[in-house]
Amino acid sequence: MTISELKRSFLAELTKEYPCEEANSFFGLLTEAYLKMSRLQVALLRDKEVSDSDIAKFNSARERLLKHEPIQHIIGETEFFDLIFQVSKDVLVPRPETEELVQWILDDLQAEPKQIKILDIGTGSGCIAISLAKNLPDAEISAIDISAKALETAKLNAINNKVVINFAESNVLELEKLEQDFNLIVSNPPYVRELEKAQMHPNVLEYEPETALYVKDDDPLVFYRKIAGLAQKALKPGGKLYFEINQYLGLETEKLLQDYGFKTELRKDIYGNFRMLKGVK
Ligand code: GLN
């Protein structure tokens, strides 16, 4: 079977479940992962024969995609902030919105001393802490998560990306205080309300970790309140707190930070949704 025949049969099945563009992009990601070929090479070498073992890999990926398993789980890794991160069912797949939060932090730090202490709360795959570490070689970065399994993935990602992070297993909701002072605290905590599940896709609902995503409808800001309280004490004067937030709760979350005495700035993501919040102590 040639590459173009493989592509035709792959897309014929997948376009039953996905828009054409998305199915095409899956094929591109898989040819990169399995055949180590760029999109251009695939276009130029469309008559190249594909081995039986590679065809079997594509067939298995297609079956998994038809069940809406995330492409990142199938490939086992994804790109975030130009770095490669391993992912698994124990961590949230890094999202492009979160790259914008990292960029905001780095932009803000441009004019400031770089020897600072940073804490990432609910680090998951480690994508925020690790991309900050990569771009702030003089910073001392710690990261906590409630999930030991997530931390295993995060540690592996730190090693693969050649950065040092102080990881610790910890449930932020049970912390009475943070053990150290920090210049900067960042968090992308769970913020999806149960009532929002109706709008979510099966790849998230069925395959991503619930502890990383959901909060109760009657107290959706539980993590923000807890973290704001801890940060108010543990941040040095002028220290900054950055959050990824629920797009529907932008104003409430901003108000909460103001109630804790922070000066705030709310920002929208590339999709035009309120997604990031900064508080300055
Ligand atoms: N943005 C993620 C989603 O919509 C949620 C991330 C989170 O809960 N922190 O799937």
Short mmCIF file of C-alpha atoms and ligand atoms in Angstrom, two decimals:
data_model
loop_
_atom_site.label_atom_id
_atom_site.label_comp_id
_atom_site.label_asym_id
_atom_site.label_seq_id
_atom_site.Cartn_x
_atom_site.Cartn_y
_atom_site.Cartn_z
CA MET A 1 0.00 0.00 0.00
CA THR A 2 1.34 3.47 -0.90
CA ILE A 3 1.21 6.53 1.32
CA SER A 4 -1.56 8.07 -0.75
CA GLU A 5 -3.63 4.86 -0.59
CA LEU A 6 -3.09 4.72 3.16
CA LYS A 7 -4.19 8.32 3.48
CA ARG A 8 -7.32 7.74 1.42
CA SER A 9 -8.48 4.76 3.48
CA PHE A 10 -7.56 6.48 6.77
CA LEU A 11 -9.52 9.63 5.93
CA ALA A 12 -12.50 7.71 4.51
CA GLU A 13 -13.11 6.16 7.94
CA LEU A 14 -12.21 9.12 10.12
CA THR A 15 -14.27 11.72 8.31
CA LYS A 16 -17.34 9.80 9.55
CA GLU A 17 -16.51 11.06 13.04
CA TYR A 18 -14.37 14.18 12.51
CA PRO A 19 -14.36 17.26 10.25
CA CYS A 20 -12.14 16.78 7.20
CA GLU A 21 -9.56 19.29 8.39
CA GLU A 22 -9.14 17.60 11.76
CA ALA A 23 -8.85 14.13 10.20
CA ASN A 24 -6.20 15.49 7.83
CA SER A 25 -4.27 16.99 10.70
CA PHE A 26 -4.38 13.61 12.57
CA PHE A 27 -2.90 11.94 9.47
CA GLY A 28 -0.15 14.56 9.37
CA LEU A 29 0.71 14.07 13.05
CA LEU A 30 0.77 10.31 12.66
CA THR A 31 2.99 10.31 9.56
CA GLU A 32 5.39 12.51 11.49
CA ALA A 33 5.31 10.17 14.50
CA TYR A 34 5.31 6.78 12.74
CA LEU A 35 7.05 7.42 9.41
CA LYS A 36 9.23 10.33 10.58
CA MET A 37 8.14 12.24 7.49
CA SER A 38 7.18 15.90 7.29
CA ARG A 39 3.99 16.94 5.51
CA LEU A 40 6.05 18.08 2.55
CA GLN A 41 7.83 14.72 2.30
CA VAL A 42 4.48 12.96 2.46
CA ALA A 43 3.22 15.09 -0.43
CA LEU A 44 6.36 14.51 -2.50
CA LEU A 45 6.64 10.77 -1.77
CA ARG A 46 3.00 9.85 -2.02
CA ASP A 47 3.78 6.71 -4.09
CA LYS A 48 6.22 5.35 -1.55
CA GLU A 49 5.25 1.92 -0.18
CA VAL A 50 4.35 1.76 3.52
CA SER A 51 5.48 -1.35 5.45
CA ASP A 52 2.92 -3.76 6.90
CA SER A 53 4.00 -2.92 10.44
CA ASP A 54 3.47 0.80 9.79
CA ILE A 55 0.06 0.12 8.23
CA ALA A 56 -0.85 -1.78 11.39
CA LYS A 57 0.11 1.25 13.49
CA PHE A 58 -2.11 3.54 11.42
CA ASN A 59 -4.99 1.07 11.67
CA SER A 60 -4.68 0.89 15.41
CA ALA A 61 -4.50 4.70 15.69
CA ARG A 62 -7.58 5.00 13.47
CA GLU A 63 -9.56 2.62 15.70
CA ARG A 64 -8.57 4.59 18.79
CA LEU A 65 -9.46 7.90 17.14
CA LEU A 66 -12.85 6.49 16.16
CA LYS A 67 -13.41 5.97 19.90
CA HIS A 68 -12.39 9.62 20.41
CA GLU A 69 -9.19 8.90 22.25
CA PRO A 70 -7.04 12.08 22.13
CA ILE A 71 -4.43 12.03 19.36
CA GLN A 72 -1.84 13.12 21.95
CA HIS A 73 -2.48 9.93 23.96
CA ILE A 74 -2.11 7.81 20.85
CA ILE A 75 1.18 9.42 19.89
CA GLY A 76 2.20 9.63 23.56
CA GLU A 77 3.49 13.17 23.38
CA THR A 78 2.59 16.69 22.31
CA GLU A 79 4.22 20.03 21.70
CA PHE A 80 3.84 22.92 24.12
CA PHE A 81 5.78 26.17 23.95
CA ASP A 82 8.12 24.57 21.36
CA LEU A 83 9.00 21.75 23.75
CA ILE A 84 7.97 18.10 23.65
CA PHE A 85 5.89 16.77 26.56
CA GLN A 86 4.95 13.19 27.24
CA VAL A 87 1.29 12.81 28.12
CA SER A 88 -0.81 10.03 29.58
CA LYS A 89 -4.28 9.50 30.94
CA ASP A 90 -3.02 10.85 34.28
CA VAL A 91 -2.34 14.40 33.07
CA LEU A 92 -4.28 17.03 31.20
CA VAL A 93 -3.10 17.38 27.62
CA PRO A 94 -1.36 20.79 27.48
CA ARG A 95 -3.62 23.36 25.76
CA PRO A 96 -2.68 26.28 23.53
CA GLU A 97 -4.47 28.70 25.90
CA THR A 98 -1.96 27.76 28.57
CA GLU A 99 0.91 28.68 26.26
CA GLU A 100 -0.50 32.19 26.28
CA LEU A 101 -0.36 32.29 30.07
CA VAL A 102 3.31 31.23 29.99
CA GLN A 103 4.04 33.91 27.39
CA TRP A 104 2.34 36.56 29.54
CA ILE A 105 4.52 35.62 32.52
CA LEU A 106 7.71 35.69 30.44
CA ASP A 107 6.78 39.06 28.91
CA ASP A 108 6.16 40.51 32.39
CA LEU A 109 9.47 39.20 33.68
CA GLN A 110 11.53 40.66 30.86
CA ALA A 111 12.42 43.82 32.73
CA GLU A 112 12.81 42.13 36.13
CA PRO A 113 15.58 40.24 37.93
CA LYS A 114 15.65 36.62 36.84
CA GLN A 115 16.82 35.05 40.10
CA ILE A 116 13.34 34.50 41.40
CA LYS A 117 11.41 31.76 43.13
CA ILE A 118 8.40 30.38 41.31
CA LEU A 119 5.72 27.89 42.37
CA ASP A 120 3.37 26.06 39.98
CA ILE A 121 0.29 24.62 41.71
CA GLY A 122 -1.33 21.59 40.05
CA THR A 123 1.47 21.08 37.58
CA GLY A 124 0.06 18.02 35.77
CA SER A 125 2.38 17.24 32.85
CA GLY A 126 4.67 19.99 34.15
CA CYS A 127 4.13 22.06 31.02
CA ILE A 128 3.96 25.47 32.75
CA ALA A 129 6.82 24.90 35.20
CA ILE A 130 9.07 23.32 32.58
CA SER A 131 8.53 25.96 29.89
CA LEU A 132 9.20 28.67 32.48
CA ALA A 133 12.36 26.86 33.62
CA LYS A 134 13.56 26.54 30.04
CA ASN A 135 13.19 30.27 29.51
CA LEU A 136 14.30 31.44 32.96
CA PRO A 137 17.50 29.52 33.65
CA ASP A 138 18.23 31.51 36.83
CA ALA A 139 14.85 30.97 38.44
CA GLU A 140 14.27 28.41 41.19
CA ILE A 141 11.09 26.58 40.31
CA SER A 142 8.92 24.32 42.45
CA ALA A 143 5.80 22.49 41.37
CA ILE A 144 3.17 20.54 43.28
CA ASP A 145 0.37 18.20 42.29
CA ILE A 146 -2.11 16.01 44.13
CA SER A 147 -1.45 13.08 41.79
CA ALA A 148 1.66 10.92 42.21
CA LYS A 149 1.13 9.55 38.71
CA ALA A 150 0.97 13.03 37.20
CA LEU A 151 4.21 13.87 39.00
CA GLU A 152 5.91 10.83 37.46
CA THR A 153 5.08 12.21 34.02
CA ALA A 154 6.11 15.73 35.01
CA LYS A 155 9.48 14.48 36.33
CA LEU A 156 10.11 12.60 33.11
CA ASN A 157 9.25 15.73 31.13
CA ALA A 158 11.66 17.81 33.20
CA ILE A 159 14.46 15.32 32.55
CA ASN A 160 13.68 15.10 28.83
CA ASN A 161 13.68 18.89 28.57
CA LYS A 162 16.84 19.18 30.67
CA VAL A 163 15.54 21.40 33.45
CA VAL A 164 15.52 21.05 37.22
CA ILE A 165 12.24 21.52 39.08
CA ASN A 166 11.54 20.78 42.76
CA PHE A 167 8.49 18.54 42.53
CA ALA A 168 6.35 17.61 45.54
CA GLU A 169 3.14 15.65 46.00
CA SER A 170 0.62 17.81 47.77
CA ASN A 171 -3.12 18.53 47.88
CA VAL A 172 -3.34 22.31 47.77
CA LEU A 173 -6.82 22.33 49.34
CA GLU A 174 -5.35 20.80 52.48
CA LEU A 175 -2.35 23.12 52.81
CA GLU A 176 -2.46 25.57 55.68
CA LYS A 177 0.44 27.56 54.35
CA LEU A 178 3.24 27.39 51.82
CA GLU A 179 6.60 26.45 53.30
CA GLN A 180 8.56 29.17 51.49
CA ASP A 181 8.15 32.65 50.06
CA PHE A 182 7.84 33.06 46.32
CA ASN A 183 8.15 35.90 43.82
CA LEU A 184 5.62 34.30 41.52
CA ILE A 185 2.89 31.71 41.86
CA VAL A 186 1.08 30.25 38.87
CA SER A 187 -1.77 27.79 38.61
CA ASN A 188 -4.08 26.21 36.08
CA PRO A 189 -6.36 24.51 38.60
CA PRO A 190 -9.52 22.50 37.89
CA TYR A 191 -12.25 24.92 36.83
CA VAL A 192 -14.80 23.15 34.63
CA ARG A 193 -18.23 23.02 36.28
CA GLU A 194 -20.29 19.83 36.10
CA LEU A 195 -22.93 21.88 34.26
CA GLU A 196 -20.41 22.60 31.49
CA LYS A 197 -19.87 18.92 30.74
CA ALA A 198 -22.70 19.05 28.22
CA GLN A 199 -20.58 21.24 25.93
CA MET A 200 -17.46 19.12 26.19
CA HIS A 201 -16.11 16.67 23.65
CA PRO A 202 -15.79 12.92 24.27
CA ASN A 203 -11.99 13.08 23.92
CA VAL A 204 -11.90 15.24 27.08
CA LEU A 205 -14.89 13.72 28.91
CA GLU A 206 -13.88 10.11 28.48
CA TYR A 207 -10.11 10.24 28.46
CA GLU A 208 -8.80 13.12 30.54
CA PRO A 209 -8.30 13.02 34.32
CA GLU A 210 -11.30 14.21 36.30
CA THR A 211 -9.24 15.52 39.21
CA ALA A 212 -7.48 17.93 36.83
CA LEU A 213 -10.67 19.30 35.32
CA TYR A 214 -13.83 19.44 37.36
CA VAL A 215 -15.23 21.46 40.23
CA LYS A 216 -18.64 21.45 41.85
CA ASP A 217 -21.30 23.75 40.39
CA ASP A 218 -21.93 25.32 43.79
CA ASP A 219 -18.29 26.24 44.48
CA PRO A 220 -16.41 26.55 41.19
CA LEU A 221 -13.77 28.94 42.56
CA VAL A 222 -12.72 26.70 45.44
CA PHE A 223 -9.14 26.39 44.13
CA TYR A 224 -8.83 30.11 43.37
CA ARG A 225 -9.95 31.09 46.88
CA LYS A 226 -7.56 28.65 48.50
CA ILE A 227 -4.60 29.61 46.30
CA ALA A 228 -5.29 33.36 46.66
CA GLY A 229 -5.23 32.95 50.45
CA LEU A 230 -1.97 30.99 50.39
CA ALA A 231 -0.41 33.40 47.88
CA GLN A 232 -1.41 36.47 49.84
CA LYS A 233 0.83 35.24 52.65
CA ALA A 234 3.61 33.50 50.71
CA LEU A 235 4.22 36.04 47.95
CA LYS A 236 6.91 38.61 48.53
CA PRO A 237 5.75 42.26 48.32
CA GLY A 238 5.06 43.05 44.65
CA GLY A 239 4.92 39.29 43.98
CA LYS A 240 2.63 38.07 41.22
CA LEU A 241 -0.05 35.44 40.99
CA TYR A 242 -1.11 34.11 37.57
CA PHE A 243 -4.13 31.94 36.90
CA GLU A 244 -5.73 30.21 33.99
CA ILE A 245 -9.45 30.67 34.55
CA ASN A 246 -12.90 29.51 33.51
CA GLN A 247 -13.98 31.76 30.65
CA TYR A 248 -17.49 32.17 32.09
CA LEU A 249 -16.25 33.20 35.53
CA GLY A 250 -13.74 35.90 34.58
CA LEU A 251 -15.31 38.76 36.51
CA GLU A 252 -16.09 36.70 39.62
CA THR A 253 -12.56 35.32 39.71
CA GLU A 254 -11.11 38.80 39.29
CA LYS A 255 -13.31 40.10 42.11
CA LEU A 256 -12.16 37.26 44.35
CA LEU A 257 -8.52 38.24 43.84
CA GLN A 258 -9.35 41.87 44.56
CA ASP A 259 -11.05 40.80 47.79
CA TYR A 260 -7.73 39.25 48.80
CA GLY A 261 -6.05 42.59 48.19
CA PHE A 262 -4.47 41.92 44.80
CA LYS A 263 -4.30 44.46 41.98
CA THR A 264 -5.68 42.57 39.00
CA GLU A 265 -5.58 42.28 35.25
CA LEU A 266 -7.89 40.00 33.26
CA ARG A 267 -6.98 38.84 29.76
CA LYS A 268 -8.66 37.05 26.91
CA ASP A 269 -7.13 34.13 24.98
CA ILE A 270 -6.72 33.83 21.20
CA TYR A 271 -10.30 32.61 20.99
CA GLY A 272 -11.56 35.82 22.61
CA ASN A 273 -12.51 34.21 25.94
CA PHE A 274 -11.52 35.46 29.38
CA ARG A 275 -8.82 32.93 30.21
CA MET A 276 -6.01 34.50 32.21
CA LEU A 277 -5.83 36.54 35.35
CA LYS A 278 -2.95 38.24 37.09
CA GLY A 279 -2.88 39.51 40.64
CA VAL A 280 -0.11 41.69 42.02
CA LYS A 281 0.39 41.73 45.77
N1 GLN B 1 -9.23 24.33 29.44
C1 GLN B 1 -9.44 22.99 29.87
C2 GLN B 1 -10.61 22.38 29.13
O1 GLN B 1 -11.51 23.08 28.73
C3 GLN B 1 -9.70 22.93 31.36
C4 GLN B 1 -8.48 23.16 32.15
C5 GLN B 1 -8.74 23.19 33.63
O2 GLN B 1 -9.77 22.76 34.16
N2 GLN B 1 -7.82 23.72 34.29
O3 GLN B 1 -10.66 21.19 28.90
#
